[in-house]
Amino acid sequence: MPQPTVGLDHGLTDYGDRDFSRFLRRSFAQSMGYSRALLDKPVVGIAYTGSDFNNCHRHFPELLAAVKRGVLAAGALPLEFPTISLGEVFLTPTSLKYRNLMAIDTEEMIRAQPMDAIVLMGGCDKTVPAQLMGAVSAGRPAIALVAGPMMTGRHRGERLGACTDCRRFWARYRSGDVDAEEISEVEGELAVTAGTCAVMGTASTMACLVEALGMSLPGTAAIPAVHADRLRAAEATGAAAVKLIGSKRLPGQIVNEKSVENALRVLLALGGSTNAVIHLTAIAGRAGVKVSLEQLNKLSDSTPVLVNLKPVGNGYMEDFYAAGAMGALLRELRALLHLDVMTVTGETLGERLEGDAESYVDRSIIAPFGKPLEPAGGLVALFGNLAPNGAILKRSAADAKLFEHEGRAVVFSSLADLAARIDDPALDVEPADILVLQNAGPHSPACMPEAGYLPIPKKLAQRGVKDMVRISDARMSGTAFGTIVLHVTPDAASGGPLGLVKSGDRIRLSVKERSIALLVDDAELKQRAAASKSQYKIPERGYAKLFAEQITGADEGCDFKFLMPR
């Protein structure tokens, strides 16, 4: 049931005397300079994630001011509150480890503090899914405001955008095509404004999926972070939050089987980040909706890739915004979508799309449904004795020549082993081999980092090798590219068959058959399993202990078991 409209009177601190609790709270609130008239208004809480360790959110003070004026103009009292902020590249061992901690923080602060509706301000990769997970579980009206993408930089006449171009130039540096002086120049030209990565990486993918789910205002996913429209969107989001007060439009109702399927369709049409599969599974799981990889494959077969952005295509997020953005994409997918789903504004998706039916579309960026960039979705799930519960391949960013491939495994037992040997001139590796990384999944101490983008061994890169089949239980950045099999489940650290692979084994990849197979007979694998021993101990204390004891596999969204609905 929706929360009553009670403003600061909601959830009074318990001193055993309700009237005293109200008197004390209002007294302390007045110390912040609010008038009595404002203290009597409903409250919109603003989950604020500005941080000096999060460059993507550098513009949040300005956005916050815009949200507040939107709330005030609509007749409510805006009160910001801080939560954990996850700056992707500033966390160790990986941001995924702290996504669930941020989700707990968000959920509990929404529950504990007096607010009638919430604006979720996030943007950097894990912040948006963490906020939605927490909001679904907290069960109060909420609306998301994403950070928006960076604008592109320039290098010697070429447009650059984090972070696909980061990886492209780094690969060229490793191969010797770019010298130390130029890579130093590029370092200062890749990320030149506030906002999230300028390509269709995880942050932009999640922003688009939030809009597809109906949890943000239409047309707001792709607005560049530094564009004046982003401030106008923030003001409108504040006003929309006030309209949510007392409504039945709760996150757990908006996130449902139909809206999640719509989001999956959008993910596939975008050629979006593989990370989104994990995050959407976790968000949906909080609403009691299961996302299966079999379902992903079924949808992928009938959902074309329509968006021409890096790392799949050529454009950047600022181009997507100018091209018509999510409105244009959703209209192209209209025949595949559930149009009767409710959105946070109170409109159905169908009603929302009718409102901008004649809008401009740049067909160089957003292809028509009948003339897609690729006939099938950007992601595909693989199954087999190497991944009994599934794995993910971003085929739209891979080399089709490697889709049907058998090769010899070159195995790295850990991230440390990978770092120590990948550039060793004595490494026994050839271009047709398959690189395998073990013990980088959610149950390992590495906590599933974006390490699945294994670098091409230096001696092969110097010979001009651009891509190889790579397999791991890790993730990869949504900005990455290559023929990379990820999220192998169960992971090696939890006893999955990936941990049994040895260098020299043969592995067969078949995108056509949706399979990834270790060509070792069952009897040999049973002997290896019997001889293997877990090398990891549960940490003794703190969040690391909680994470190790409660984390689920990638197929369940890497959420904590105790946070999922029973």
Coordinates of C-alpha atoms in Angstrom, one line a residue:
M1 CA 0.0 0.0 0.0
P2 CA 1.2 3.6 -0.7
Q3 CA 2.6 5.5 2.3
P4 CA 0.2 8.1 3.8
T5 CA 1.0 11.8 3.0
V6 CA 2.4 12.9 6.3
G7 CA 5.7 14.8 5.5
L8 CA 7.9 15.2 8.6
D9 CA 5.3 13.4 10.7
H10 CA 6.0 10.1 9.0
G11 CA 7.9 7.5 11.0
L12 CA 8.5 9.5 14.2
T13 CA 11.4 8.5 16.3
D14 CA 10.1 6.4 19.2
Y15 CA 10.6 7.9 22.6
G16 CA 7.4 6.4 24.0
D17 CA 5.5 9.7 23.5
R18 CA 4.4 10.5 20.0
D19 CA 3.5 14.2 20.6
F20 CA 7.0 14.7 22.2
S21 CA 8.6 13.0 19.2
R22 CA 6.8 15.4 16.8
F23 CA 7.6 18.4 18.9
L24 CA 11.3 17.5 19.1
R25 CA 11.6 16.7 15.4
R26 CA 10.0 20.0 14.3
S27 CA 12.2 21.9 16.8
F28 CA 15.3 20.4 15.3
A29 CA 14.0 21.0 11.8
Q30 CA 13.4 24.7 12.6
S31 CA 17.1 24.9 13.5
M32 CA 17.8 24.5 9.8
G33 CA 15.8 27.7 9.1
Y34 CA 12.7 26.2 7.6
S35 CA 9.4 28.1 8.1
R36 CA 6.5 26.5 9.8
A37 CA 4.6 26.6 6.5
L38 CA 7.3 24.5 4.8
L39 CA 7.5 22.0 7.7
D40 CA 3.8 21.3 7.2
K41 CA 4.3 20.3 3.6
P42 CA 4.8 16.8 2.2
V43 CA 8.5 15.8 1.8
V44 CA 10.4 14.6 -1.2
G45 CA 13.6 12.9 -0.2
I46 CA 16.5 13.2 -2.6
A47 CA 19.0 10.3 -2.6
Y48 CA 22.2 12.2 -3.3
T49 CA 25.4 10.6 -4.5
G50 CA 27.8 13.4 -5.2
S51 CA 31.3 12.4 -4.2
D52 CA 34.9 13.5 -4.8
F53 CA 35.5 9.8 -5.6
N54 CA 33.0 9.9 -8.4
N55 CA 33.9 12.0 -11.4
C56 CA 30.7 11.0 -13.2
H57 CA 28.7 13.0 -10.6
R58 CA 30.8 16.1 -10.6
H59 CA 27.8 18.2 -11.7
F60 CA 25.4 16.9 -9.1
P61 CA 25.4 20.0 -6.9
E62 CA 23.9 21.9 -9.9
L63 CA 21.5 19.1 -10.7
L64 CA 20.4 19.0 -7.0
A65 CA 19.5 22.6 -7.0
A66 CA 17.3 22.1 -10.1
V67 CA 15.6 19.1 -8.5
K68 CA 14.9 21.2 -5.4
R69 CA 13.3 24.0 -7.2
G70 CA 11.1 21.6 -9.1
V71 CA 9.9 20.1 -5.8
L72 CA 9.3 23.5 -4.2
A73 CA 7.5 24.9 -7.2
A74 CA 5.2 21.8 -7.1
G75 CA 4.4 22.4 -3.4
A76 CA 6.5 20.1 -1.4
L77 CA 9.6 20.3 0.8
P78 CA 12.8 18.8 -0.8
L79 CA 15.3 17.2 1.7
E80 CA 18.5 15.7 0.3
F81 CA 20.2 12.8 2.1
P82 CA 23.6 11.3 1.2
T83 CA 24.2 7.6 0.4
I84 CA 27.2 5.6 -0.7
S85 CA 28.4 6.7 -4.1
L86 CA 30.2 4.2 -6.3
G87 CA 32.8 5.8 -8.7
E88 CA 33.6 2.9 -11.0
V89 CA 37.4 3.4 -11.4
F90 CA 38.0 4.5 -7.8
L91 CA 37.0 1.3 -6.0
T92 CA 38.9 -1.9 -5.2
P93 CA 38.7 -4.7 -5.9
T94 CA 35.6 -3.8 -8.0
S95 CA 32.5 -1.7 -7.8
L96 CA 30.2 -4.7 -8.0
K97 CA 31.3 -5.7 -4.5
Y98 CA 29.7 -2.5 -3.2
R99 CA 26.6 -2.4 -5.3
N100 CA 24.6 -4.4 -2.8
L101 CA 25.9 -2.3 0.1
M102 CA 24.7 0.8 -1.7
A103 CA 21.3 -0.9 -2.3
I104 CA 21.0 -1.6 1.5
D105 CA 22.0 2.0 2.3
T106 CA 19.4 3.4 -0.1
E107 CA 16.6 1.1 1.1
E108 CA 17.2 1.6 4.8
M109 CA 17.5 5.4 4.5
I110 CA 14.3 5.6 2.6
R111 CA 12.6 3.4 5.2
A112 CA 14.1 5.3 8.2
Q113 CA 13.6 8.9 7.2
P114 CA 10.4 10.9 6.8
M115 CA 9.7 11.2 3.1
D116 CA 6.6 10.7 0.9
A117 CA 8.4 10.3 -2.4
I118 CA 12.0 9.9 -3.5
V119 CA 14.2 11.2 -6.3
L120 CA 17.1 8.8 -7.0
M121 CA 20.1 10.7 -8.3
G122 CA 22.6 8.3 -9.8
G123 CA 24.5 7.7 -12.9
C124 CA 27.9 5.9 -12.6
D125 CA 27.6 2.2 -13.5
K126 CA 26.5 0.5 -10.2
T127 CA 24.7 3.5 -8.6
V128 CA 21.6 3.3 -10.7
P129 CA 20.9 -0.4 -10.2
A130 CA 21.8 -0.1 -6.5
Q131 CA 19.2 2.7 -6.1
L132 CA 16.5 0.8 -8.0
M133 CA 17.1 -2.3 -6.0
G134 CA 16.8 -0.4 -2.8
A135 CA 13.7 1.6 -4.0
V136 CA 11.9 -1.5 -5.1
S137 CA 12.5 -3.1 -1.7
A138 CA 11.6 0.0 0.3
G139 CA 8.2 0.3 -1.4
R140 CA 7.7 4.1 -1.5
P141 CA 7.0 6.2 -4.6
A142 CA 10.3 6.9 -6.4
I143 CA 11.6 8.4 -9.6
A144 CA 15.1 8.2 -11.1
L145 CA 17.2 11.0 -12.4
V146 CA 20.4 9.8 -14.2
A147 CA 23.6 11.8 -14.5
G148 CA 23.7 11.9 -18.3
P149 CA 26.7 11.1 -20.5
M150 CA 29.9 13.0 -21.0
M151 CA 30.5 15.0 -24.2
T152 CA 33.3 13.8 -26.4
G153 CA 36.9 15.1 -26.5
R154 CA 39.3 15.6 -29.4
H155 CA 42.7 14.1 -30.2
R156 CA 44.6 15.2 -33.3
G157 CA 41.3 15.8 -35.1
E158 CA 39.6 12.6 -33.9
R159 CA 36.6 12.5 -31.6
L160 CA 37.3 10.5 -28.4
G161 CA 35.0 9.2 -25.7
A162 CA 35.5 7.2 -22.6
C163 CA 35.9 4.4 -22.5
T164 CA 35.8 2.5 -25.7
D165 CA 38.5 4.8 -27.1
C166 CA 40.4 4.3 -23.8
R167 CA 40.7 0.6 -24.6
R168 CA 41.3 1.1 -28.3
F169 CA 44.3 3.4 -27.7
W170 CA 45.6 1.2 -24.9
A171 CA 45.6 -1.8 -27.2
R172 CA 47.5 0.3 -29.8
Y173 CA 50.0 1.3 -27.1
R174 CA 50.5 -2.3 -26.1
S175 CA 51.1 -3.3 -29.7
G176 CA 53.6 -0.5 -30.3
D177 CA 51.5 1.6 -32.7
V178 CA 51.2 4.5 -30.1
D179 CA 54.2 5.8 -28.2
A180 CA 54.4 6.9 -24.5
E181 CA 54.1 10.6 -25.4
E182 CA 50.9 10.1 -27.4
I183 CA 49.2 7.8 -24.9
S184 CA 49.9 10.5 -22.3
E185 CA 48.2 13.1 -24.5
V186 CA 45.2 10.7 -24.9
E187 CA 44.9 10.3 -21.2
G188 CA 43.9 13.9 -20.8
E189 CA 41.5 13.9 -23.8
L190 CA 39.2 11.0 -23.1
A191 CA 37.1 12.2 -20.3
V192 CA 36.7 15.9 -20.6
T193 CA 33.4 16.8 -18.9
A194 CA 31.2 15.7 -16.0
G195 CA 28.9 12.7 -16.8
T196 CA 29.1 9.0 -17.5
C197 CA 31.0 7.3 -20.3
A198 CA 30.3 8.8 -23.7
V199 CA 29.5 5.5 -25.4
M200 CA 26.8 2.8 -24.8
G201 CA 28.6 1.4 -21.8
T202 CA 27.0 0.1 -18.6
A203 CA 26.0 3.6 -17.3
S204 CA 24.3 4.6 -20.5
T205 CA 22.7 1.2 -21.0
M206 CA 21.3 1.3 -17.5
A207 CA 20.0 4.9 -18.0
C208 CA 18.2 3.7 -21.1
L209 CA 16.8 0.7 -19.3
V210 CA 15.5 2.8 -16.4
E211 CA 13.5 4.8 -19.0
A212 CA 12.4 1.6 -20.7
L213 CA 11.1 0.3 -17.3
G214 CA 9.1 3.5 -16.8
M215 CA 11.1 4.6 -13.8
S216 CA 12.3 8.0 -15.2
L217 CA 10.8 10.8 -17.2
P218 CA 10.5 10.2 -21.0
G219 CA 13.4 11.5 -23.0
T220 CA 15.8 12.0 -20.1
A221 CA 18.1 9.0 -20.4
A222 CA 20.5 10.3 -23.0
I223 CA 20.6 14.1 -22.3
P224 CA 24.3 15.0 -22.0
A225 CA 25.4 15.8 -18.4
V226 CA 26.4 19.3 -19.3
H227 CA 23.5 20.2 -21.5
A228 CA 20.9 22.7 -20.2
D229 CA 18.2 20.1 -20.9
R230 CA 19.7 18.0 -18.2
L231 CA 18.9 20.8 -15.7
R232 CA 15.4 21.2 -17.0
A233 CA 15.0 17.4 -16.7
A234 CA 16.1 17.6 -13.1
E235 CA 13.6 20.3 -12.3
A236 CA 10.8 18.3 -14.1
T237 CA 11.8 15.2 -12.1
G238 CA 11.5 17.1 -8.8
A239 CA 8.0 18.2 -9.9
A240 CA 7.1 14.7 -11.0
A241 CA 8.1 13.3 -7.6
V242 CA 5.6 15.6 -5.9
K243 CA 2.9 14.1 -8.2
L244 CA 3.8 10.6 -7.0
I245 CA 2.9 11.4 -3.4
G246 CA 0.0 9.3 -2.3
S247 CA -0.1 7.4 -5.6
K248 CA 0.0 3.7 -6.1
R249 CA 2.8 4.0 -8.6
L250 CA 5.4 2.2 -6.5
P251 CA 8.7 0.9 -7.9
G252 CA 7.5 -2.7 -7.2
Q253 CA 4.5 -2.2 -9.4
I254 CA 6.2 -0.4 -12.2
V255 CA 9.0 -3.1 -12.3
N256 CA 7.0 -6.2 -13.4
E257 CA 7.2 -9.0 -15.8
K258 CA 6.1 -6.9 -18.8
S259 CA 8.2 -3.9 -18.1
V260 CA 11.3 -6.1 -17.5
E261 CA 10.7 -7.8 -20.9
N262 CA 10.5 -4.4 -22.5
A263 CA 13.8 -3.5 -20.9
L264 CA 15.4 -6.7 -22.2
R265 CA 14.2 -5.8 -25.7
V266 CA 15.7 -2.4 -25.4
L267 CA 19.0 -3.9 -24.1
L268 CA 19.2 -6.1 -27.1
A269 CA 18.3 -3.4 -29.6
L270 CA 20.9 -1.1 -28.1
G271 CA 23.7 -3.7 -28.3
G272 CA 24.1 -2.7 -24.7
S273 CA 26.3 -3.7 -21.9
T274 CA 26.6 -7.3 -20.7
N275 CA 26.6 -5.9 -17.1
A276 CA 23.0 -4.9 -17.6
V277 CA 21.9 -8.6 -17.6
I278 CA 23.2 -8.9 -14.0
H279 CA 21.8 -5.6 -12.9
L280 CA 18.4 -6.0 -14.5
T281 CA 18.2 -9.5 -13.1
A282 CA 18.9 -8.1 -9.6
I283 CA 16.4 -5.2 -10.0
A284 CA 13.7 -7.5 -11.3
G285 CA 14.5 -10.1 -8.6
R286 CA 13.6 -7.5 -5.9
A287 CA 10.1 -7.3 -7.4
G288 CA 9.8 -11.1 -7.5
V289 CA 10.4 -11.3 -11.3
K290 CA 12.8 -13.9 -12.6
V291 CA 15.0 -13.2 -15.6
S292 CA 16.2 -16.3 -17.3
L293 CA 19.0 -16.6 -19.9
E294 CA 16.7 -18.8 -21.9
Q295 CA 14.3 -15.9 -22.1
L296 CA 17.1 -13.6 -23.1
N297 CA 17.9 -15.9 -26.1
K298 CA 14.3 -16.1 -27.1
L299 CA 14.0 -12.3 -27.2
S300 CA 17.4 -11.9 -28.8
D301 CA 16.3 -14.0 -31.8
S302 CA 13.5 -11.6 -32.6
T303 CA 15.0 -8.2 -31.5
P304 CA 17.3 -6.5 -34.0
V305 CA 20.2 -4.2 -33.2
L306 CA 19.1 -0.7 -34.2
V307 CA 21.5 1.7 -32.5
N308 CA 24.8 2.7 -34.1
L309 CA 26.9 3.7 -31.1
K310 CA 30.3 2.6 -29.8
P311 CA 31.4 -0.1 -28.9
V312 CA 29.0 -1.8 -31.4
G313 CA 28.9 1.0 -33.9
N314 CA 30.4 4.5 -34.5
G315 CA 28.5 7.1 -32.7
Y316 CA 28.5 8.5 -29.1
M317 CA 25.7 9.2 -26.6
E318 CA 25.5 12.9 -27.6
D319 CA 24.6 11.6 -31.1
F320 CA 22.0 9.3 -29.7
Y321 CA 20.4 12.2 -27.9
A322 CA 20.3 14.4 -31.0
A323 CA 19.1 11.4 -33.1
G324 CA 15.8 11.0 -31.1
A325 CA 17.1 8.9 -28.2
M326 CA 14.9 6.5 -26.3
G327 CA 11.7 7.8 -27.7
A328 CA 12.8 7.0 -31.3
L329 CA 14.1 3.6 -30.3
L330 CA 10.9 2.6 -28.4
R331 CA 8.8 3.7 -31.4
E332 CA 10.8 1.4 -33.6
L333 CA 10.4 -1.5 -31.2
R334 CA 6.7 -0.7 -30.6
A335 CA 5.4 -3.9 -32.2
L336 CA 7.5 -6.0 -29.8
L337 CA 6.7 -4.1 -26.6
H338 CA 4.0 -4.3 -23.9
L339 CA 2.4 -1.0 -24.4
D340 CA 0.0 -1.3 -21.5
V341 CA 2.6 -1.1 -18.8
M342 CA 2.3 1.8 -16.3
T343 CA 5.1 4.4 -16.1
V344 CA 6.1 6.6 -13.2
T345 CA 4.2 9.6 -14.8
G346 CA 0.9 7.7 -14.7
E347 CA 0.8 7.2 -18.4
T348 CA 1.1 3.8 -20.1
L349 CA 4.0 3.3 -22.3
G350 CA 1.7 3.4 -25.3
E351 CA 0.3 6.7 -24.2
R352 CA 3.8 8.0 -23.7
L353 CA 4.9 7.1 -27.2
E354 CA 1.8 8.7 -28.8
G355 CA 3.0 12.0 -27.4
D356 CA 6.1 12.2 -29.6
A357 CA 5.0 10.1 -32.6
E358 CA 6.2 12.7 -35.1
S359 CA 9.6 13.5 -33.6
Y360 CA 12.7 13.7 -35.7
V361 CA 14.9 10.6 -36.1
D362 CA 18.5 10.5 -37.4
R363 CA 18.7 7.2 -39.3
S364 CA 22.5 7.1 -39.3
I365 CA 22.2 6.5 -35.5
I366 CA 18.9 4.8 -35.0
A367 CA 18.0 2.4 -37.8
P368 CA 14.4 1.6 -38.8
F369 CA 13.1 -1.7 -37.6
G370 CA 12.8 -3.0 -41.2
K371 CA 16.5 -2.2 -42.0
P372 CA 18.4 -3.0 -38.8
L373 CA 22.1 -2.9 -38.2
E374 CA 22.0 -6.5 -37.2
P375 CA 19.0 -8.9 -37.6
A376 CA 19.3 -10.3 -34.0
G377 CA 20.0 -8.9 -30.6
G378 CA 23.3 -7.8 -29.4
L379 CA 23.6 -10.3 -26.6
V380 CA 23.3 -14.1 -26.6
A381 CA 23.4 -16.6 -23.7
L382 CA 25.5 -19.8 -24.1
F383 CA 25.1 -23.1 -22.3
G384 CA 27.1 -26.3 -22.0
N385 CA 29.3 -28.4 -19.7
L386 CA 31.6 -25.4 -19.2
A387 CA 28.7 -23.1 -18.2
P388 CA 25.8 -25.3 -16.9
N389 CA 23.9 -22.2 -15.7
G390 CA 24.9 -20.1 -18.6
A391 CA 27.3 -17.5 -19.9
I392 CA 27.0 -14.3 -21.9
L393 CA 28.5 -13.2 -25.2
K394 CA 28.1 -9.7 -26.7
R395 CA 28.0 -10.8 -30.3
S396 CA 27.3 -7.3 -31.6
A397 CA 30.8 -6.3 -30.4
A398 CA 32.5 -9.5 -31.4
D399 CA 34.2 -10.9 -34.5
A400 CA 31.7 -13.0 -36.4
K401 CA 34.6 -15.1 -37.8
L402 CA 35.1 -16.5 -34.3
F403 CA 31.4 -17.4 -33.7
E404 CA 32.0 -21.0 -34.6
H405 CA 35.4 -21.8 -33.2
E406 CA 37.4 -24.6 -31.6
G407 CA 40.7 -24.0 -30.0
R408 CA 43.3 -24.9 -27.4
A409 CA 42.8 -23.5 -23.9
V410 CA 45.5 -21.2 -22.4
V411 CA 44.5 -21.0 -18.8
F412 CA 45.2 -18.3 -16.2
S413 CA 44.3 -19.4 -12.7
S414 CA 43.7 -15.9 -11.3
L415 CA 44.1 -12.2 -12.0
A416 CA 47.6 -12.3 -10.5
D417 CA 48.5 -15.2 -12.8
L418 CA 47.1 -13.3 -15.8
A419 CA 49.1 -10.1 -14.9
A420 CA 52.3 -12.2 -14.4
R421 CA 52.2 -14.2 -17.6
I422 CA 50.1 -12.5 -20.3
D423 CA 53.1 -10.5 -21.7
D424 CA 55.7 -13.2 -21.1
P425 CA 57.5 -13.8 -24.4
A426 CA 57.7 -17.4 -23.4
L427 CA 53.9 -17.8 -23.1
D428 CA 52.8 -20.7 -25.2
V429 CA 50.0 -19.1 -27.2
E430 CA 48.8 -18.8 -30.8
P431 CA 46.0 -16.6 -32.3
A432 CA 43.7 -19.6 -32.7
D433 CA 43.9 -20.4 -28.9
I434 CA 41.3 -19.6 -26.4
L435 CA 42.3 -17.5 -23.4
V436 CA 40.6 -18.7 -20.1
L437 CA 40.6 -16.8 -16.9
Q438 CA 39.5 -18.6 -13.7
N439 CA 38.6 -17.4 -10.2
A440 CA 37.4 -14.0 -11.1
G441 CA 33.7 -14.6 -10.5
P442 CA 31.4 -13.3 -7.7
H443 CA 32.5 -16.0 -5.2
S444 CA 36.2 -15.3 -5.6
P445 CA 38.1 -12.7 -3.6
A446 CA 38.2 -10.6 -6.8
C447 CA 34.4 -10.2 -6.5
M448 CA 33.7 -10.4 -10.3
P449 CA 35.7 -7.4 -11.7
E450 CA 35.6 -6.1 -15.2
A451 CA 38.6 -8.3 -16.1
G452 CA 36.9 -10.5 -18.7
Y453 CA 38.4 -8.2 -21.4
L454 CA 41.7 -10.2 -21.2
P455 CA 44.4 -8.3 -23.1
I456 CA 45.7 -9.9 -26.3
P457 CA 49.1 -11.3 -25.3
K458 CA 51.7 -8.7 -26.2
K459 CA 53.7 -10.9 -28.6
L460 CA 50.5 -11.5 -30.6
A461 CA 49.3 -7.9 -30.4
Q462 CA 52.7 -6.9 -32.0
R463 CA 51.9 -9.4 -34.8
G464 CA 48.7 -7.6 -35.5
V465 CA 46.2 -9.9 -33.7
K466 CA 43.2 -7.8 -32.8
D467 CA 40.8 -10.4 -31.3
M468 CA 40.7 -13.9 -29.8
V469 CA 38.1 -15.9 -28.0
R470 CA 38.3 -15.2 -24.3
I471 CA 36.4 -17.0 -21.6
S472 CA 36.0 -16.1 -17.9
D473 CA 33.6 -15.9 -14.9
A474 CA 34.4 -12.2 -14.7
R475 CA 32.5 -9.3 -16.2
M476 CA 33.7 -6.8 -18.8
S477 CA 33.1 -3.1 -19.2
G478 CA 30.1 -2.2 -21.3
T479 CA 32.5 0.0 -23.3
A480 CA 34.7 -3.1 -24.3
F481 CA 34.6 -5.1 -27.5
G482 CA 35.8 -8.5 -28.7
T483 CA 34.8 -12.1 -28.8
I484 CA 34.5 -12.5 -25.1
V485 CA 32.5 -15.1 -23.1
L486 CA 31.6 -13.8 -19.7
H487 CA 29.6 -14.5 -16.5
V488 CA 30.4 -18.3 -16.7
T489 CA 28.1 -19.8 -14.1
P490 CA 28.6 -21.4 -11.7
D491 CA 32.0 -19.6 -11.3
A492 CA 35.3 -21.4 -10.6
A493 CA 35.5 -20.3 -7.0
S494 CA 32.2 -22.0 -6.1
G495 CA 33.2 -25.2 -7.7
G496 CA 32.0 -24.6 -11.3
P497 CA 33.6 -26.6 -14.2
L498 CA 35.5 -23.5 -15.4
G499 CA 37.9 -24.2 -12.5
L500 CA 38.6 -27.6 -13.9
V501 CA 40.0 -26.4 -17.3
K502 CA 43.7 -27.0 -17.9
S503 CA 45.9 -25.5 -20.5
G504 CA 45.9 -27.7 -23.6
D505 CA 42.2 -28.7 -23.2
R506 CA 40.1 -28.2 -26.3
I507 CA 37.1 -25.8 -26.1
R508 CA 34.3 -25.3 -28.7
L509 CA 32.3 -22.1 -29.1
S510 CA 29.2 -22.2 -31.2
V511 CA 27.0 -19.1 -31.3
K512 CA 24.7 -20.8 -33.7
E513 CA 24.1 -23.6 -31.2
R514 CA 24.2 -21.3 -28.2
S515 CA 26.9 -23.6 -26.7
I516 CA 30.2 -23.4 -25.0
A517 CA 31.7 -26.9 -24.5
L518 CA 34.8 -28.2 -22.8
L519 CA 35.9 -31.2 -24.9
V520 CA 37.0 -33.3 -22.0
D521 CA 35.1 -36.5 -21.1
D522 CA 33.0 -36.7 -18.0
A523 CA 35.1 -39.3 -16.3
E524 CA 38.2 -37.1 -16.5
L525 CA 36.3 -34.0 -15.2
K526 CA 35.0 -36.1 -12.2
Q527 CA 38.6 -37.0 -11.4
R528 CA 39.7 -33.4 -11.6
A529 CA 36.8 -32.3 -9.4
A530 CA 37.5 -34.9 -6.8
A531 CA 41.2 -33.8 -6.6
S532 CA 40.4 -30.1 -6.5
K533 CA 40.3 -28.1 -3.2
S534 CA 38.9 -24.7 -2.5
Q535 CA 41.8 -22.2 -2.1
Y536 CA 39.6 -19.5 -0.5
K537 CA 38.5 -18.9 3.1
I538 CA 35.5 -16.8 4.1
P539 CA 36.8 -13.4 5.5
E540 CA 36.5 -13.2 9.3
R541 CA 34.6 -9.9 9.6
G542 CA 32.9 -7.0 8.1
Y543 CA 31.2 -6.4 4.8
A544 CA 33.6 -8.8 3.0
K545 CA 32.3 -11.6 5.2
L546 CA 28.7 -10.7 4.5
F547 CA 29.5 -10.6 0.8
A548 CA 31.2 -13.9 0.7
E549 CA 28.4 -15.6 2.7
Q550 CA 25.4 -14.1 0.9
I551 CA 26.4 -13.4 -2.8
T552 CA 24.4 -15.3 -5.4
G553 CA 25.7 -16.3 -8.9
A554 CA 25.4 -14.1 -12.0
D555 CA 22.3 -16.0 -13.0
E556 CA 20.5 -14.5 -10.0
G557 CA 21.9 -11.0 -10.4
C558 CA 24.7 -11.3 -7.8
D559 CA 22.3 -10.0 -5.2
F560 CA 22.4 -11.1 -1.6
K561 CA 20.3 -14.1 -0.7
F562 CA 18.8 -12.5 2.4
L563 CA 17.7 -9.4 0.4
M564 CA 15.7 -11.3 -2.2
P565 CA 11.9 -11.9 -1.7
R566 CA 11.1 -15.2 -0.2

